[in-house]
Amino acid sequence: MDARYQQIARQLKAAITSGELKTGSRLPSSRTWAQENGISRTTVEQAYGELVAQGWLERRGQAGTFVSQTSPLAVAAAPVAQSGNEHEPKPFQMGLPALDLFPRALWARLTGRRLRTQSRFDLTLGDPAGEAILRQAIADYLRFSRSIECQPEQIFITSGYAQSMSLILQTLASPGDGMWVEDPGFPLISPAIDREGVQRLPVPVDQNGMDIDAAMHRWPQARFALLTPAHQSPLGVALSLPRRRQVLAWAARNSAWIIEDDYDSEFRYHGRPLPPLKSLDAPQRVIYTGTFSKSLFPALRTAWIAVPAAQVAAFRQRINSSQCSVPTLWQYALADFIQQGHFWRHLKKMRLHYAQRREWLEAALMQYGFNVVPQNGGIQLVVEIDGDDKSIVARAQQRGLAVQALSDWHITQPGRSGLLMSFTNLTSAEMARQWVAQLYAAKNKTP
Ligand SMILES: Cc1ncc(COP(=O)(O)O)c(C=O)c1O
């Protein structure tokens, strides 16, 4: 029979081979392991020693004992190791800001400083609605940048648009309520609406945004209207001022709610932006949803809603039965980022870069005969296509391009055909030309 230390060594080796214990992970100290398992420390030391001798583990002095970077398994796996990072964006990939331009060193400094200066009281649960310092920073940003007057109490922090939608509907909706939604529109929010038993009522979008006349005519009983007024997602058009007034008047008359998804309004390259619905909201019927996913980065998982003052108590009651899903440390660092002026600087810089990147992509698309739909802002483009966009997209995807078919964003079929694509992670005119050449080949079925 094996000695005890050999059994331990065998168990450890099995855990490394199965991937349960990853390369580079730190093992508990022999003292801790011995105490936890009621065995002698010498036994654990002998097991570690055996595996160090065989190359499975390595000792790094005071830092401890680690699964070796050059363990027999790691060496065997090396030839098939992936070259790129699995999160590296694909050409044209939508929904991402420019990852190369985010000031990561500054972000690391701010989070590091917060981490180092935490007190023991910062280890407790935070406010379920989000930390006051971040809600204040967002209220300031909304006032100066979006002309929206609101108090920090009106802001509720969430982990993203879907959570914002769930919170809104759980607070204000009853099953069976109807919601106007843009057609075509952002498909990924549909499950969050369906989950609350709210019925999606598709409304066509034209060059002035959602057709409010059509909506009032077809679905007069709706209780919600969900809109992307700044840049309609995905067509990029702005909701015209007359329609903004029209939908606000409709909501006031019918005691209905407007949900304004202002996901990327910071990015406008020509002319003055129209005021957000929320800033025109005298009747107090607009719930505003914002996110840092496009203005900073999506892995931050930080978004917010701004609700009318009269609804604060209802939202507060709802949120108090849960916890804020954004870690408090993250919230503090983000508040510092905004309050120290880095957010404004970053947005200003990004507008310049995005205008440039968009120009590169537009020029390359035009060079290859694609027809780009004109639009004033946003971080994606629409290209018109005659005929079947889905088959072009399928061929493009085989070439590793992440374009999407406009017809897939339609609720009622058949919809307009087109290609949806982003330019944010495109870093040169030459890269734009290469991507578009691939797209052209996919469109024309050339090998
Ligand atoms: C139309 C639209 N709204 C909102 C969002 C924000 O989503 P989140 O905050 O969950 O990242 C996105 C992200 O892609 C979007 O495209």
Short mmCIF file of C-alpha atoms and ligand atoms in Angstrom, two decimals:
data_model
loop_
_atom_site.label_atom_id
_atom_site.label_comp_id
_atom_site.label_asym_id
_atom_site.label_seq_id
_atom_site.Cartn_x
_atom_site.Cartn_y
_atom_site.Cartn_z
CA MET A 1 0.00 0.00 0.00
CA ASP A 2 1.11 3.55 -0.78
CA ALA A 3 2.38 5.69 2.02
CA ARG A 4 0.06 8.60 2.92
CA TYR A 5 2.32 11.14 1.21
CA GLN A 6 2.18 9.10 -2.01
CA GLN A 7 -1.62 9.12 -1.93
CA ILE A 8 -1.59 12.91 -1.56
CA ALA A 9 0.90 13.25 -4.39
CA ARG A 10 -1.28 11.06 -6.62
CA GLN A 11 -4.40 13.11 -5.84
CA LEU A 12 -2.59 16.33 -6.63
CA LYS A 13 -1.22 14.97 -9.89
CA ALA A 14 -4.74 13.85 -10.92
CA ALA A 15 -6.11 17.32 -10.13
CA ILE A 16 -3.40 18.94 -12.28
CA THR A 17 -3.94 16.52 -15.16
CA SER A 18 -7.72 17.01 -15.14
CA GLY A 19 -7.26 20.78 -15.17
CA GLU A 20 -8.93 21.25 -11.77
CA LEU A 21 -5.65 22.70 -10.54
CA LYS A 22 -4.46 25.16 -13.14
CA THR A 23 -0.91 25.95 -14.16
CA GLY A 24 0.40 28.73 -11.95
CA SER A 25 -2.09 28.20 -9.09
CA ARG A 26 -0.75 28.43 -5.58
CA LEU A 27 -1.11 25.47 -3.25
CA PRO A 28 -1.94 25.92 0.40
CA SER A 29 1.06 25.97 2.73
CA SER A 30 1.96 22.57 4.11
CA ARG A 31 1.06 23.83 7.58
CA THR A 32 -2.46 24.88 6.49
CA TRP A 33 -3.04 21.67 4.59
CA ALA A 34 -1.85 19.55 7.52
CA GLN A 35 -4.08 21.42 9.99
CA GLU A 36 -7.14 21.26 7.73
CA ASN A 37 -6.79 17.53 7.14
CA GLY A 38 -5.50 16.36 10.51
CA ILE A 39 -2.27 14.92 9.10
CA SER A 40 1.33 15.68 9.87
CA ARG A 41 3.05 18.56 8.15
CA THR A 42 5.96 16.26 7.24
CA THR A 43 3.60 14.08 5.20
CA VAL A 44 2.42 17.06 3.17
CA GLU A 45 5.99 18.29 2.74
CA GLN A 46 7.01 14.85 1.47
CA ALA A 47 4.15 14.88 -1.08
CA TYR A 48 5.09 18.38 -2.28
CA GLY A 49 8.77 17.38 -2.44
CA GLU A 50 7.97 14.36 -4.60
CA LEU A 51 5.96 16.46 -7.08
CA VAL A 52 8.61 19.18 -7.18
CA ALA A 53 11.19 16.51 -8.06
CA GLN A 54 8.95 15.25 -10.87
CA GLY A 55 8.41 18.78 -12.26
CA TRP A 56 4.68 19.07 -11.42
CA LEU A 57 5.16 21.70 -8.73
CA GLU A 58 7.66 24.47 -8.18
CA ARG A 59 8.72 26.31 -5.07
CA ARG A 60 8.96 30.07 -5.19
CA GLY A 61 10.62 30.81 -1.85
CA GLN A 62 8.44 32.80 0.55
CA ALA A 63 5.66 33.07 -2.06
CA GLY A 64 4.86 29.37 -1.65
CA THR A 65 4.42 26.28 -3.79
CA PHE A 66 2.79 26.52 -7.22
CA VAL A 67 1.63 24.24 -10.02
CA SER A 68 4.61 24.40 -12.35
CA GLN A 69 4.49 26.51 -15.53
CA THR A 70 6.59 23.81 -17.14
CA SER A 71 4.81 20.78 -15.65
CA PRO A 72 4.90 17.65 -17.80
CA LEU A 73 1.31 18.45 -18.76
CA ALA A 74 1.97 22.08 -19.71
CA VAL A 75 4.93 21.07 -21.85
CA ALA A 76 2.82 18.44 -23.66
CA ALA A 77 0.02 20.95 -24.22
CA ALA A 78 2.26 23.74 -25.49
CA PRO A 79 2.05 22.98 -29.23
CA VAL A 80 -1.75 23.23 -29.24
CA ALA A 81 -1.92 26.28 -27.00
CA GLN A 82 -4.06 29.06 -28.53
CA SER A 83 -2.17 31.88 -30.13
CA GLY A 84 -4.67 34.75 -29.72
CA ASN A 85 -6.67 35.75 -26.67
CA GLU A 86 -10.14 34.20 -26.76
CA HIS A 87 -11.68 37.63 -26.13
CA GLU A 88 -9.89 39.32 -29.01
CA PRO A 89 -12.54 41.09 -31.12
CA LYS A 90 -13.24 39.78 -34.60
CA PRO A 91 -13.23 42.17 -37.58
CA PHE A 92 -16.38 44.37 -37.59
CA GLN A 93 -17.50 43.03 -34.18
CA MET A 94 -20.32 45.17 -32.82
CA GLY A 95 -21.11 46.27 -29.29
CA LEU A 96 -17.49 46.98 -28.32
CA PRO A 97 -15.66 50.25 -27.76
CA ALA A 98 -12.04 50.60 -28.95
CA LEU A 99 -10.20 48.29 -26.59
CA ASP A 100 -6.77 49.65 -27.54
CA LEU A 101 -7.65 53.20 -26.42
CA PHE A 102 -8.93 52.63 -22.91
CA PRO A 103 -6.45 54.12 -20.38
CA ARG A 104 -5.77 50.84 -18.58
CA ALA A 105 -2.74 52.09 -16.62
CA LEU A 106 -4.77 54.98 -15.20
CA TRP A 107 -7.63 52.62 -14.38
CA ALA A 108 -5.23 50.27 -12.62
CA ARG A 109 -3.88 53.22 -10.59
CA LEU A 110 -7.35 54.34 -9.53
CA THR A 111 -8.56 50.86 -8.59
CA GLY A 112 -5.23 50.14 -6.87
CA ARG A 113 -5.46 53.30 -4.81
CA ARG A 114 -9.01 52.49 -3.72
CA LEU A 115 -7.98 48.95 -2.86
CA ARG A 116 -5.02 50.10 -0.77
CA THR A 117 -6.96 52.76 1.13
CA GLN A 118 -10.01 50.65 1.94
CA SER A 119 -10.99 50.54 5.56
CA ARG A 120 -12.43 47.48 7.23
CA PHE A 121 -15.88 49.03 6.92
CA ASP A 122 -15.59 48.87 3.14
CA LEU A 123 -15.77 45.10 3.42
CA THR A 124 -19.47 45.19 4.28
CA LEU A 125 -22.37 45.14 1.83
CA GLY A 126 -22.95 48.34 -0.06
CA ASP A 127 -26.16 50.21 -0.81
CA PRO A 128 -28.43 47.98 -2.97
CA ALA A 129 -29.09 50.99 -5.24
CA GLY A 130 -25.36 51.61 -5.73
CA GLU A 131 -22.85 53.73 -3.82
CA ALA A 132 -23.80 57.36 -3.21
CA ILE A 133 -20.49 58.62 -4.59
CA LEU A 134 -21.10 56.93 -7.96
CA ARG A 135 -24.74 58.00 -8.13
CA GLN A 136 -23.62 61.58 -7.49
CA ALA A 137 -20.98 61.33 -10.24
CA ILE A 138 -23.57 60.02 -12.71
CA ALA A 139 -26.11 62.71 -11.75
CA ASP A 140 -23.39 65.37 -12.39
CA TYR A 141 -22.50 63.79 -15.72
CA LEU A 142 -26.19 63.70 -16.79
CA ARG A 143 -26.62 67.36 -15.85
CA PHE A 144 -23.58 68.67 -17.73
CA SER A 145 -23.48 66.30 -20.64
CA ARG A 146 -27.12 65.38 -21.29
CA SER A 147 -29.00 68.36 -19.77
CA ILE A 148 -30.85 65.98 -17.49
CA GLU A 149 -31.67 67.35 -14.05
CA CYS A 150 -31.82 64.62 -11.46
CA GLN A 151 -30.77 63.94 -7.89
CA PRO A 152 -28.50 61.02 -6.91
CA GLU A 153 -31.51 59.34 -5.20
CA GLN A 154 -33.10 59.00 -8.64
CA ILE A 155 -30.18 56.90 -9.92
CA PHE A 156 -30.05 53.12 -9.48
CA ILE A 157 -26.90 51.21 -10.42
CA THR A 158 -27.26 47.89 -12.25
CA SER A 159 -24.98 45.39 -13.94
CA GLY A 160 -26.28 46.14 -17.44
CA TYR A 161 -29.19 46.90 -19.68
CA ALA A 162 -30.98 43.60 -19.08
CA GLN A 163 -30.87 44.08 -15.31
CA SER A 164 -32.05 47.67 -15.74
CA MET A 165 -34.99 46.42 -17.80
CA SER A 166 -35.88 43.75 -15.22
CA LEU A 167 -35.79 46.30 -12.41
CA ILE A 168 -38.00 48.73 -14.36
CA LEU A 169 -40.58 46.13 -15.28
CA GLN A 170 -40.62 44.45 -11.88
CA THR A 171 -41.34 47.86 -10.37
CA LEU A 172 -43.80 49.30 -12.89
CA ALA A 173 -45.31 46.55 -15.06
CA SER A 174 -48.03 43.97 -14.65
CA PRO A 175 -48.08 40.77 -16.71
CA GLY A 176 -50.00 41.35 -19.93
CA ASP A 177 -48.92 44.99 -20.29
CA GLY A 178 -47.88 45.95 -23.81
CA MET A 179 -44.63 47.68 -24.85
CA TRP A 180 -43.92 49.45 -28.15
CA VAL A 181 -40.56 48.26 -29.41
CA GLU A 182 -38.61 49.44 -32.44
CA ASP A 183 -38.70 47.18 -35.50
CA PRO A 184 -35.89 46.57 -36.35
CA GLY A 185 -34.47 46.79 -32.84
CA PHE A 186 -31.84 45.43 -30.44
CA PRO A 187 -32.74 41.73 -30.13
CA LEU A 188 -30.79 40.91 -26.98
CA ILE A 189 -33.15 42.80 -24.68
CA SER A 190 -36.22 40.75 -25.71
CA PRO A 191 -35.73 37.92 -23.17
CA ALA A 192 -35.67 40.40 -20.25
CA ILE A 193 -39.00 41.86 -21.44
CA ASP A 194 -40.60 38.48 -22.13
CA ARG A 195 -39.55 37.17 -18.69
CA GLU A 196 -41.73 39.78 -16.98
CA GLY A 197 -44.76 38.77 -19.04
CA VAL A 198 -44.79 42.06 -20.97
CA GLN A 199 -45.91 41.81 -24.58
CA ARG A 200 -43.62 43.33 -27.21
CA LEU A 201 -45.54 45.36 -29.81
CA PRO A 202 -43.40 46.01 -32.91
CA VAL A 203 -43.48 49.51 -34.42
CA PRO A 204 -41.77 50.37 -37.73
CA VAL A 205 -38.80 52.74 -37.81
CA ASP A 206 -38.24 55.25 -40.65
CA GLN A 207 -35.71 58.05 -41.19
CA ASN A 208 -37.23 59.96 -38.22
CA GLY A 209 -37.06 57.05 -35.80
CA MET A 210 -40.00 55.10 -34.39
CA ASP A 211 -43.23 55.90 -36.24
CA ILE A 212 -45.26 57.19 -33.27
CA ASP A 213 -48.45 57.71 -35.36
CA ALA A 214 -48.36 54.08 -36.44
CA ALA A 215 -47.75 52.98 -32.84
CA MET A 216 -50.69 55.01 -31.46
CA HIS A 217 -52.92 53.71 -34.22
CA ARG A 218 -51.97 50.02 -33.90
CA TRP A 219 -51.36 49.67 -30.20
CA PRO A 220 -53.22 52.46 -28.36
CA GLN A 221 -53.42 50.39 -25.17
CA ALA A 222 -49.63 50.05 -24.66
CA ARG A 223 -48.24 50.93 -21.21
CA PHE A 224 -44.59 51.24 -22.26
CA ALA A 225 -42.60 52.60 -25.18
CA LEU A 226 -38.99 51.47 -25.51
CA LEU A 227 -36.87 53.75 -27.67
CA THR A 228 -33.26 54.45 -28.65
CA PRO A 229 -33.84 58.12 -29.55
CA ALA A 230 -30.22 59.31 -29.96
CA HIS A 231 -29.12 56.69 -32.52
CA GLN A 232 -31.77 54.15 -33.24
CA SER A 233 -30.33 50.68 -32.75
CA PRO A 234 -29.47 49.44 -35.38
CA LEU A 235 -30.37 52.01 -38.09
CA GLY A 236 -28.58 54.95 -36.44
CA VAL A 237 -31.31 57.54 -37.15
CA ALA A 238 -32.32 60.09 -34.49
CA LEU A 239 -35.91 60.35 -33.27
CA SER A 240 -37.08 63.71 -34.66
CA LEU A 241 -38.06 66.52 -32.30
CA PRO A 242 -41.77 66.44 -33.32
CA ARG A 243 -41.86 62.72 -32.58
CA ARG A 244 -40.14 63.25 -29.24
CA ARG A 245 -42.89 65.70 -28.30
CA GLN A 246 -45.52 63.36 -29.65
CA VAL A 247 -44.41 60.35 -27.63
CA LEU A 248 -44.05 62.43 -24.46
CA ALA A 249 -47.59 63.79 -24.90
CA TRP A 250 -48.90 60.25 -25.51
CA ALA A 251 -47.24 58.98 -22.33
CA ALA A 252 -48.63 61.87 -20.28
CA ARG A 253 -52.17 61.37 -21.65
CA ASN A 254 -52.18 57.62 -21.09
CA SER A 255 -50.11 57.42 -17.91
CA ALA A 256 -47.73 55.25 -19.92
CA TRP A 257 -43.96 54.93 -19.42
CA ILE A 258 -41.20 55.72 -21.90
CA ILE A 259 -37.97 53.78 -21.49
CA GLU A 260 -35.16 55.76 -23.12
CA ASP A 261 -32.15 53.58 -23.93
CA ASP A 262 -29.33 56.11 -24.32
CA TYR A 263 -26.63 53.49 -24.88
CA ASP A 264 -24.17 55.37 -27.11
CA SER A 265 -25.33 58.98 -27.40
CA GLU A 266 -21.85 60.24 -26.44
CA PHE A 267 -20.66 59.43 -29.94
CA ARG A 268 -21.89 61.98 -32.41
CA TYR A 269 -19.61 63.40 -35.07
CA HIS A 270 -21.67 66.03 -36.92
CA GLY A 271 -24.01 68.69 -35.62
CA ARG A 272 -25.57 69.18 -32.24
CA PRO A 273 -27.32 66.22 -30.64
CA LEU A 274 -31.05 66.46 -30.00
CA PRO A 275 -31.92 66.71 -26.31
CA PRO A 276 -32.65 63.36 -24.64
CA LEU A 277 -36.33 62.61 -24.02
CA LYS A 278 -35.52 62.64 -20.32
CA SER A 279 -34.42 66.29 -20.51
CA LEU A 280 -37.79 67.24 -22.06
CA ASP A 281 -39.74 65.16 -19.58
CA ALA A 282 -41.99 67.73 -17.91
CA PRO A 283 -44.72 65.12 -17.29
CA GLN A 284 -42.15 62.81 -15.62
CA ARG A 285 -42.95 59.71 -17.64
CA VAL A 286 -39.42 58.81 -18.82
CA ILE A 287 -37.18 56.16 -17.29
CA TYR A 288 -33.68 56.73 -18.61
CA THR A 289 -31.24 53.83 -19.01
CA GLY A 290 -27.53 54.46 -19.44
CA THR A 291 -24.48 52.19 -19.55
CA PHE A 292 -20.69 52.41 -19.38
CA SER A 293 -20.35 49.49 -21.77
CA LYS A 294 -19.73 51.69 -24.83
CA SER A 295 -18.22 54.76 -23.19
CA LEU A 296 -15.71 52.76 -21.08
CA PHE A 297 -15.74 48.98 -21.50
CA PRO A 298 -18.34 46.20 -21.31
CA ALA A 299 -16.49 44.01 -18.79
CA LEU A 300 -17.09 46.81 -16.27
CA ARG A 301 -20.70 45.55 -16.12
CA THR A 302 -21.96 48.88 -14.84
CA ALA A 303 -25.11 50.59 -16.03
CA TRP A 304 -27.78 52.73 -14.40
CA ILE A 305 -31.32 53.97 -14.61
CA ALA A 306 -32.61 57.46 -13.76
CA VAL A 307 -36.22 57.43 -12.62
CA PRO A 308 -38.75 60.26 -12.03
CA ALA A 309 -38.68 61.64 -8.48
CA ALA A 310 -42.20 60.38 -7.79
CA GLN A 311 -41.09 56.80 -8.52
CA VAL A 312 -38.00 56.76 -6.31
CA ALA A 313 -39.80 55.15 -3.36
CA ALA A 314 -41.23 52.31 -5.49
CA PHE A 315 -37.82 51.58 -7.07
CA ARG A 316 -36.10 51.83 -3.69
CA GLN A 317 -38.54 49.34 -2.19
CA ARG A 318 -37.99 46.94 -5.06
CA ILE A 319 -34.18 47.22 -4.98
CA ASN A 320 -33.99 46.81 -1.21
CA SER A 321 -35.00 43.19 -1.57
CA SER A 322 -31.78 42.51 -3.53
CA GLN A 323 -28.10 43.54 -3.57
CA CYS A 324 -26.23 45.74 -6.00
CA SER A 325 -24.35 43.38 -8.32
CA VAL A 326 -21.49 45.80 -9.04
CA PRO A 327 -18.72 45.42 -6.42
CA THR A 328 -18.32 48.54 -4.27
CA LEU A 329 -14.58 48.77 -5.04
CA TRP A 330 -15.40 49.00 -8.76
CA GLN A 331 -18.02 51.66 -8.05
CA TYR A 332 -15.58 53.80 -6.06
CA ALA A 333 -12.90 53.57 -8.75
CA LEU A 334 -15.45 54.49 -11.42
CA ALA A 335 -16.69 57.45 -9.38
CA ASP A 336 -13.05 58.65 -9.09
CA PHE A 337 -12.59 58.21 -12.83
CA ILE A 338 -15.59 60.45 -13.50
CA GLN A 339 -15.04 63.01 -10.77
CA GLN A 340 -11.36 63.53 -11.55
CA GLY A 341 -12.30 64.49 -15.11
CA HIS A 342 -10.91 61.38 -16.84
CA PHE A 343 -14.31 60.37 -18.21
CA TRP A 344 -14.77 63.64 -20.13
CA ARG A 345 -11.24 63.50 -21.45
CA HIS A 346 -11.72 59.92 -22.52
CA LEU A 347 -14.99 60.67 -24.35
CA LYS A 348 -13.43 63.63 -26.12
CA LYS A 349 -10.52 61.51 -27.26
CA MET A 350 -12.80 58.67 -28.36
CA ARG A 351 -14.97 60.98 -30.48
CA LEU A 352 -11.90 61.99 -32.48
CA HIS A 353 -10.67 58.43 -32.91
CA TYR A 354 -14.09 57.07 -33.80
CA ALA A 355 -14.63 59.79 -36.40
CA GLN A 356 -11.30 58.75 -37.93
CA ARG A 357 -11.98 55.01 -37.76
CA ARG A 358 -15.43 55.47 -39.21
CA GLU A 359 -13.96 57.48 -42.07
CA TRP A 360 -11.48 54.69 -42.81
CA LEU A 361 -14.25 52.13 -42.93
CA GLU A 362 -16.60 54.28 -45.00
CA ALA A 363 -13.85 55.06 -47.51
CA ALA A 364 -12.95 51.37 -47.88
CA LEU A 365 -16.60 50.35 -48.24
CA MET A 366 -17.17 52.98 -50.91
CA GLN A 367 -14.02 51.91 -52.73
CA TYR A 368 -15.49 48.40 -52.98
CA GLY A 369 -18.88 49.69 -54.17
CA PHE A 370 -20.83 49.18 -50.92
CA ASN A 371 -23.63 51.61 -50.19
CA VAL A 372 -23.24 53.07 -46.66
CA VAL A 373 -26.40 54.44 -45.04
CA PRO A 374 -25.61 58.00 -43.86
CA GLN A 375 -25.85 58.58 -40.11
CA ASN A 376 -24.60 61.16 -37.66
CA GLY A 377 -23.27 59.13 -34.81
CA GLY A 378 -22.99 55.86 -32.99
CA ILE A 379 -20.34 53.19 -33.16
CA GLN A 380 -21.69 51.06 -35.97
CA LEU A 381 -22.54 51.40 -39.65
CA VAL A 382 -25.27 50.01 -41.88
CA VAL A 383 -24.57 48.96 -45.45
CA GLU A 384 -27.48 48.50 -47.84
CA ILE A 385 -27.81 45.14 -49.55
CA ASP A 386 -30.12 44.10 -52.36
CA GLY A 387 -31.47 40.65 -51.69
CA ASP A 388 -30.42 38.09 -49.13
CA ASP A 389 -28.22 39.54 -46.37
CA LYS A 390 -28.23 36.33 -44.30
CA SER A 391 -26.31 34.28 -46.85
CA ILE A 392 -23.67 37.02 -47.22
CA VAL A 393 -23.31 37.09 -43.45
CA ALA A 394 -22.97 33.29 -43.31
CA ARG A 395 -20.14 33.41 -45.87
CA ALA A 396 -18.52 36.40 -44.13
CA GLN A 397 -18.61 34.57 -40.82
CA GLN A 398 -16.82 31.62 -42.40
CA ARG A 399 -14.05 34.09 -43.18
CA GLY A 400 -13.94 35.15 -39.53
CA LEU A 401 -15.83 38.44 -40.03
CA ALA A 402 -18.39 39.37 -37.37
CA VAL A 403 -20.86 41.32 -39.53
CA GLN A 404 -24.57 40.86 -38.78
CA ALA A 405 -27.65 40.73 -41.03
CA LEU A 406 -30.09 43.62 -40.62
CA SER A 407 -32.95 41.24 -41.43
CA ASP A 408 -32.07 39.27 -38.26
CA TRP A 409 -32.85 42.40 -36.19
CA HIS A 410 -36.38 42.60 -37.60
CA ILE A 411 -39.31 41.36 -35.56
CA THR A 412 -41.88 41.29 -38.36
CA GLN A 413 -40.60 39.67 -41.52
CA PRO A 414 -39.67 40.37 -44.22
CA GLY A 415 -37.51 43.30 -43.17
CA ARG A 416 -34.96 45.42 -44.96
CA SER A 417 -31.70 43.77 -45.93
CA GLY A 418 -28.38 45.17 -44.87
CA LEU A 419 -25.09 44.51 -43.12
CA LEU A 420 -24.39 45.82 -39.62
CA MET A 421 -20.80 46.36 -38.58
CA SER A 422 -18.61 48.27 -36.16
CA PHE A 423 -15.42 50.22 -36.81
CA THR A 424 -14.30 50.77 -33.23
CA ASN A 425 -11.45 48.26 -33.20
CA LEU A 426 -10.13 49.11 -36.62
CA THR A 427 -6.71 50.72 -36.21
CA SER A 428 -5.62 51.82 -39.71
CA ALA A 429 -6.89 52.61 -43.19
CA GLU A 430 -5.01 49.56 -44.45
CA MET A 431 -6.76 47.31 -41.94
CA ALA A 432 -10.11 48.72 -43.10
CA ARG A 433 -9.21 47.91 -46.70
CA GLN A 434 -8.24 44.34 -45.79
CA TRP A 435 -11.45 43.69 -43.84
CA VAL A 436 -13.61 45.15 -46.59
CA ALA A 437 -11.78 43.15 -49.27
CA GLN A 438 -12.76 40.02 -47.31
CA LEU A 439 -16.33 41.22 -47.06
CA TYR A 440 -16.43 41.93 -50.77
CA ALA A 441 -15.18 38.41 -51.49
CA ALA A 442 -17.85 36.96 -49.19
CA LYS A 443 -20.54 38.98 -50.95
CA ASN A 444 -19.39 37.95 -54.40
CA LYS A 445 -18.65 34.34 -53.43
CA THR A 446 -15.06 34.64 -54.63
CA PRO A 447 -12.68 32.12 -53.06
C1 LIG B 1 -29.08 49.07 -28.02
C2 LIG B 1 -28.26 48.76 -26.80
N1 LIG B 1 -28.68 49.16 -25.60
C3 LIG B 1 -27.97 48.92 -24.48
C4 LIG B 1 -26.79 48.25 -24.53
C5 LIG B 1 -25.99 48.10 -23.24
O1 LIG B 1 -25.90 46.88 -22.75
P1 LIG B 1 -25.11 46.57 -21.39
O2 LIG B 1 -25.17 47.76 -20.50
O3 LIG B 1 -25.86 45.40 -20.82
O4 LIG B 1 -23.72 46.19 -21.78
C6 LIG B 1 -26.30 47.79 -25.74
C7 LIG B 1 -25.06 47.01 -25.81
O5 LIG B 1 -24.69 46.39 -26.79
C8 LIG B 1 -27.05 48.07 -26.91
O6 LIG B 1 -26.61 47.68 -28.13
#
